[in-house]
mmCIF file of C-alpha atoms in Angstrom:
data_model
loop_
_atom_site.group_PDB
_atom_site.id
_atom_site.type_symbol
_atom_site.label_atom_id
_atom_site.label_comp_id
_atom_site.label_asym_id
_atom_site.label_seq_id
_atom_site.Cartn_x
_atom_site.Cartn_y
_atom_site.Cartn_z
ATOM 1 C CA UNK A 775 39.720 35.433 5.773
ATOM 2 C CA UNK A 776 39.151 38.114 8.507
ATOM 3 C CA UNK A 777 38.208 41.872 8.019
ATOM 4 C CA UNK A 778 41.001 43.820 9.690
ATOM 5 C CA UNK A 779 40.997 47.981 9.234
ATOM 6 C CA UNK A 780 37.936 47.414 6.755
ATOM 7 C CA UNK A 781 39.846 45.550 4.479
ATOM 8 C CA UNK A 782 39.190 41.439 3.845
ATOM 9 C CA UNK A 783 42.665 39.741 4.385
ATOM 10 C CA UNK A 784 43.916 36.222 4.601
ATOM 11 C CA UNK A 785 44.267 34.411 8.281
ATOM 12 C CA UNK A 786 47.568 32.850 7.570
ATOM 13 C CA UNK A 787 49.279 33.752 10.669
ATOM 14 C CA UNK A 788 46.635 32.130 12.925
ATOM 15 C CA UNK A 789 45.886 29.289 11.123
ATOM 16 C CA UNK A 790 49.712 28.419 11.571
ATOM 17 C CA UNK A 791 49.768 29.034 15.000
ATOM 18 C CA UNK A 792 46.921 26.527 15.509
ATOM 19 C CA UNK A 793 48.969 23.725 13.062
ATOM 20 C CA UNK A 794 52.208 24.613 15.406
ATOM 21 C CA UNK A 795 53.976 26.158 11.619
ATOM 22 C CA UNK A 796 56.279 28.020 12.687
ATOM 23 C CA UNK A 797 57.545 29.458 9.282
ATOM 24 C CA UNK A 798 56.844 33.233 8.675
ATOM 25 C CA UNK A 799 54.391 34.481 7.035
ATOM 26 C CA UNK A 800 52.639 37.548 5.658
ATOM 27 C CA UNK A 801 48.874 38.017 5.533
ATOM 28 C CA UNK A 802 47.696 39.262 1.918
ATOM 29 C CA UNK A 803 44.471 41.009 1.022
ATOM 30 C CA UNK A 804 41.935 39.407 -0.383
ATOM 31 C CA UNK A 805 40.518 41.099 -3.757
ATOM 32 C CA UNK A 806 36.560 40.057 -4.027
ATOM 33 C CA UNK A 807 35.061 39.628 -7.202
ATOM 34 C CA UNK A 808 31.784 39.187 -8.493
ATOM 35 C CA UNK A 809 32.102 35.624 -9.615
ATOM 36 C CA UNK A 810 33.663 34.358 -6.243
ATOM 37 C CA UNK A 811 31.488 32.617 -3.845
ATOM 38 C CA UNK A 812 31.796 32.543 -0.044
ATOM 39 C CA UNK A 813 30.876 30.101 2.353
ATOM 40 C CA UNK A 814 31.025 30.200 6.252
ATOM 41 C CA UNK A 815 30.263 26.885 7.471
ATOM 42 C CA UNK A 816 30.826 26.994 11.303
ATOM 43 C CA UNK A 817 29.406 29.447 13.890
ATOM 44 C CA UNK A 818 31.525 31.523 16.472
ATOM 45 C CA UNK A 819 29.217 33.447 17.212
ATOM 46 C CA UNK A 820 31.827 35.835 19.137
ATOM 47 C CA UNK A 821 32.929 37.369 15.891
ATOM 48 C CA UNK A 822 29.524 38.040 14.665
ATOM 49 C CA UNK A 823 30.362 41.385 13.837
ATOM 50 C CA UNK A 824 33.244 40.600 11.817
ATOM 51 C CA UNK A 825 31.143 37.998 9.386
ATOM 52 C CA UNK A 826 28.930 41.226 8.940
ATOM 53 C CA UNK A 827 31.617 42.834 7.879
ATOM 54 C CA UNK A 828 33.058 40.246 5.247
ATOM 55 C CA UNK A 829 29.196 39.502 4.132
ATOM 56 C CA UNK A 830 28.576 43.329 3.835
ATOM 57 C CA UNK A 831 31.784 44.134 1.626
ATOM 58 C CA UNK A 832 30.790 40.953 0.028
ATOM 59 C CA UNK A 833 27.431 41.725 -0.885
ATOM 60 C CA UNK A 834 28.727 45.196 -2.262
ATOM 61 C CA UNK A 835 31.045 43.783 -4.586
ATOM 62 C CA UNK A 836 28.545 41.431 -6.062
ATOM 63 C CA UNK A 837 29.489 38.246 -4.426
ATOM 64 C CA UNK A 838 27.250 35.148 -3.875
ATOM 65 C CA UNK A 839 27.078 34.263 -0.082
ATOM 66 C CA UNK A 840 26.148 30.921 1.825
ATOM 67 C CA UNK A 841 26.321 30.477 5.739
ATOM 68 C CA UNK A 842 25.429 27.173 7.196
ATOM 69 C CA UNK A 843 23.474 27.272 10.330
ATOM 70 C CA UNK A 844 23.194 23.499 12.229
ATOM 71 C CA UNK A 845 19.920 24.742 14.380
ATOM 72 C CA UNK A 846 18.768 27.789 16.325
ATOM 73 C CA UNK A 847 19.092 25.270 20.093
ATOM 74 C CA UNK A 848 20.770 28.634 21.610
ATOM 75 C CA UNK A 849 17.844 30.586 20.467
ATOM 76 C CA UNK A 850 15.205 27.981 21.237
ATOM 77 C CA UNK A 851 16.537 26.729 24.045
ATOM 78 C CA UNK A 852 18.890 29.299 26.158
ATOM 79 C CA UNK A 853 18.241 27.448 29.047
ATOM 80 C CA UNK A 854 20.506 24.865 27.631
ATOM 81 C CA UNK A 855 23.446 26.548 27.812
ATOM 82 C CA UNK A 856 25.640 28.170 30.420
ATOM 83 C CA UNK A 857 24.492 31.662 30.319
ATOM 84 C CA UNK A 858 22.169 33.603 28.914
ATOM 85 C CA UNK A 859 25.142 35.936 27.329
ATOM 86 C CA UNK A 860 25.707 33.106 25.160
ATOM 87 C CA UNK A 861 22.414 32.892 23.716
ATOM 88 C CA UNK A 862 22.310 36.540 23.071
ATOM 89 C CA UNK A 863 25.235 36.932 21.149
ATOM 90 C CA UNK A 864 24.161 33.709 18.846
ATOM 91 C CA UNK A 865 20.742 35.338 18.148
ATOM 92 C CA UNK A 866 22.869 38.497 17.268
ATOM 93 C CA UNK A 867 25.158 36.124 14.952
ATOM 94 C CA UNK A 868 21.891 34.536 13.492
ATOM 95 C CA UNK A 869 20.309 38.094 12.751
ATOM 96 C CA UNK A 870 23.929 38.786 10.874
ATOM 97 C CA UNK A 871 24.023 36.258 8.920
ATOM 98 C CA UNK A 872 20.340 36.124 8.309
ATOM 99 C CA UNK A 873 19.994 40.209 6.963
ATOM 100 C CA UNK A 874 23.518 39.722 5.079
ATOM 101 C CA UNK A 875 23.731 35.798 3.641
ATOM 102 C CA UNK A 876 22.370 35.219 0.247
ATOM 103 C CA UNK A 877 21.375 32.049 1.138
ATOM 104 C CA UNK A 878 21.158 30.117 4.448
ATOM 105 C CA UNK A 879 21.965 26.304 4.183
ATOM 106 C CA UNK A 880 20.645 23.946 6.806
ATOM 107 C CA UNK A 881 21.089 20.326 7.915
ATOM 108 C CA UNK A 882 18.022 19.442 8.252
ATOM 109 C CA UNK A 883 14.521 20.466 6.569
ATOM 110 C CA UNK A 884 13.471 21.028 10.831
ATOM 111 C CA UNK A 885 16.660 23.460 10.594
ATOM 112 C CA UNK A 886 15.144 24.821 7.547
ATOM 113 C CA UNK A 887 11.937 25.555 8.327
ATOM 114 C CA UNK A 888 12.591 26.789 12.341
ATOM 115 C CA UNK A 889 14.794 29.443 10.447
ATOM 116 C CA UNK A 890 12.529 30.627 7.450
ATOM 117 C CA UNK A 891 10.075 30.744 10.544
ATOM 118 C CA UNK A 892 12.295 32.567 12.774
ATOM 119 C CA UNK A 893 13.463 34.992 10.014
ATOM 120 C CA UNK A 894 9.675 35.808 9.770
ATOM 121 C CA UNK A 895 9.107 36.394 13.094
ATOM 122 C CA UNK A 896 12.187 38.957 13.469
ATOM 123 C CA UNK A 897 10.956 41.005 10.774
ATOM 124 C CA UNK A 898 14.537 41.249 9.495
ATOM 125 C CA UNK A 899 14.580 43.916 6.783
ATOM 126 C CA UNK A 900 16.738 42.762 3.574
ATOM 127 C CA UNK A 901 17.674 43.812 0.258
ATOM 128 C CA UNK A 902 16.796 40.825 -1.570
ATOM 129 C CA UNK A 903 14.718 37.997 -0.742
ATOM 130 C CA UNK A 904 16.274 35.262 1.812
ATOM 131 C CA UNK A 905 16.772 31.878 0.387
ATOM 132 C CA UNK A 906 16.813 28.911 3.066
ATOM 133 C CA UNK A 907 18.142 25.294 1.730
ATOM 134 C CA UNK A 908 18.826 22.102 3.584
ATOM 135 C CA UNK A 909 21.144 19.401 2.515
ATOM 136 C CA UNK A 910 21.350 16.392 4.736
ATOM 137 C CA UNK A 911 24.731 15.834 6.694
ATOM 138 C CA UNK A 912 27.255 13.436 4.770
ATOM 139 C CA UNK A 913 25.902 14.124 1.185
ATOM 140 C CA UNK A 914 27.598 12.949 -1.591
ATOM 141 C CA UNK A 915 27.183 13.617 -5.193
ATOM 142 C CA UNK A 916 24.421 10.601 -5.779
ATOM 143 C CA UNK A 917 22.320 11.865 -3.253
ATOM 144 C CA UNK A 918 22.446 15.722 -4.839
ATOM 145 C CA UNK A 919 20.985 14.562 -7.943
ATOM 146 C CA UNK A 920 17.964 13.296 -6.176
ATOM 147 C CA UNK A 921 17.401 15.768 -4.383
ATOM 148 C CA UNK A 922 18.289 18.307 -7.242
ATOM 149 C CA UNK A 923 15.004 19.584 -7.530
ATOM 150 C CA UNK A 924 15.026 20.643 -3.544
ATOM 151 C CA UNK A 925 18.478 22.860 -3.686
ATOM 152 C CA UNK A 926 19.141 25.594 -5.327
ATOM 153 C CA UNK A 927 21.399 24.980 -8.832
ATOM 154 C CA UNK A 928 24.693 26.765 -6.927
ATOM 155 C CA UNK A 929 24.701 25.331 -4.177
ATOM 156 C CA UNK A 930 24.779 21.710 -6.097
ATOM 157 C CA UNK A 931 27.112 22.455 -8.217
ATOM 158 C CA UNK A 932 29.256 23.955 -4.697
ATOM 159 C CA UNK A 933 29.366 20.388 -3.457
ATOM 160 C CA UNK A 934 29.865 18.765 -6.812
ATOM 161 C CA UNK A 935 33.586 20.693 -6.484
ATOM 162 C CA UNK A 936 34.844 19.297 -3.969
ATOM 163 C CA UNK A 937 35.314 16.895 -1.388
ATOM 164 C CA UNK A 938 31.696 16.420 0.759
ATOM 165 C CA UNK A 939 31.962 17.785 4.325
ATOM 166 C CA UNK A 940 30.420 16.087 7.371
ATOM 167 C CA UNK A 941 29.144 18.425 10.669
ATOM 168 C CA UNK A 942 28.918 16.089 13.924
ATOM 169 C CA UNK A 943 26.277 17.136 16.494
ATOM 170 C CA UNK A 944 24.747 14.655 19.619
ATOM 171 C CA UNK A 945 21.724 16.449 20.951
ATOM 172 C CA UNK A 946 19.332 16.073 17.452
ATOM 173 C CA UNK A 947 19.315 12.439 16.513
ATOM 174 C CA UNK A 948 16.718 13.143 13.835
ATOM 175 C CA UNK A 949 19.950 14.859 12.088
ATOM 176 C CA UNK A 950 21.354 11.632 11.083
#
């Protein structure tokens, strides 16, 4: 989904561009309610202030959201990457997703803890209190229910739906 005019509607156009569909199509909008759940799981950071916008309506019409972060390396480590424009528009992302996500969901418990830590630091004013999970890359549904008592009830019974994803990433080894 994208916000476009202030309204959430579907992506369908793009996404079939990027399959190489060429059959028309007609984007739809998209009518939150209070028992759907969202869940971005992949950082462009470029649209940052379009996630605020989905997460804001979101969070106004009573919807649960998640946002997976895989680290903060852009934060922690700008010199790492090819400019320093980059890095500020991820920690502007991170802020985002941070004041407007119900609850983060990291990788790792190192993930988990640099963000609750960073969150503190930034002094980021919210609503609610922040709630910051990790669930190890490559889960399956064995491995939830020992670590049940670490993640929060939804976001167990999130994975239990569907298919488990797996995120790829080189630089942390510790990451499995």
């Amino acid at each position: 989904v994208r916000n476009f005019l202030g309204k959430i509607i579907t992506n369908k156009k793009f996404v079939n561009k990027i399959i190489n569909n060429v059959k028309f199509c007609t984007e739809e909008n998209v009518e939150l309610l209070n028992t759907n759940k969202i869940l971005i799981l992949d950082v462009i950071p470029q649209y940052a202030i379009q996630y605020k916008k989905i997460l804001e309506h979101a969070n106004k019409k009573g919807v649960k959201t998640y946002s997976f972060l895989h680290d903060l390396f852009a934060i922690e480590y700008p010199e790492w990457f090819g400019s320093r424009h980059f890095s500020d528009i991820f920690k502007e992302y991170v802020d985002i997703i941070l004041e407007n996500s119900a609850c983060i969901i990291c990788n790792s418990k190192t993930t988990a803890y640099n963000v609750a830590n960073y969150y503190k630091k930034q002094g980021i004013i919210r609503h609610r209190p922040l709630e910051v999970f990790f669930i190890h890359m490559g889960v399956t549904q064995s491995r939830c229910k020992i670590a049940y008592n670490l993640l929060n009830r939804d976001i167990v019974e999130f994975v239990k739906k569907g298919c488990t994803f797996l995120m790829v990433g080189t630089i942390e080894p510790r990451k499995n």
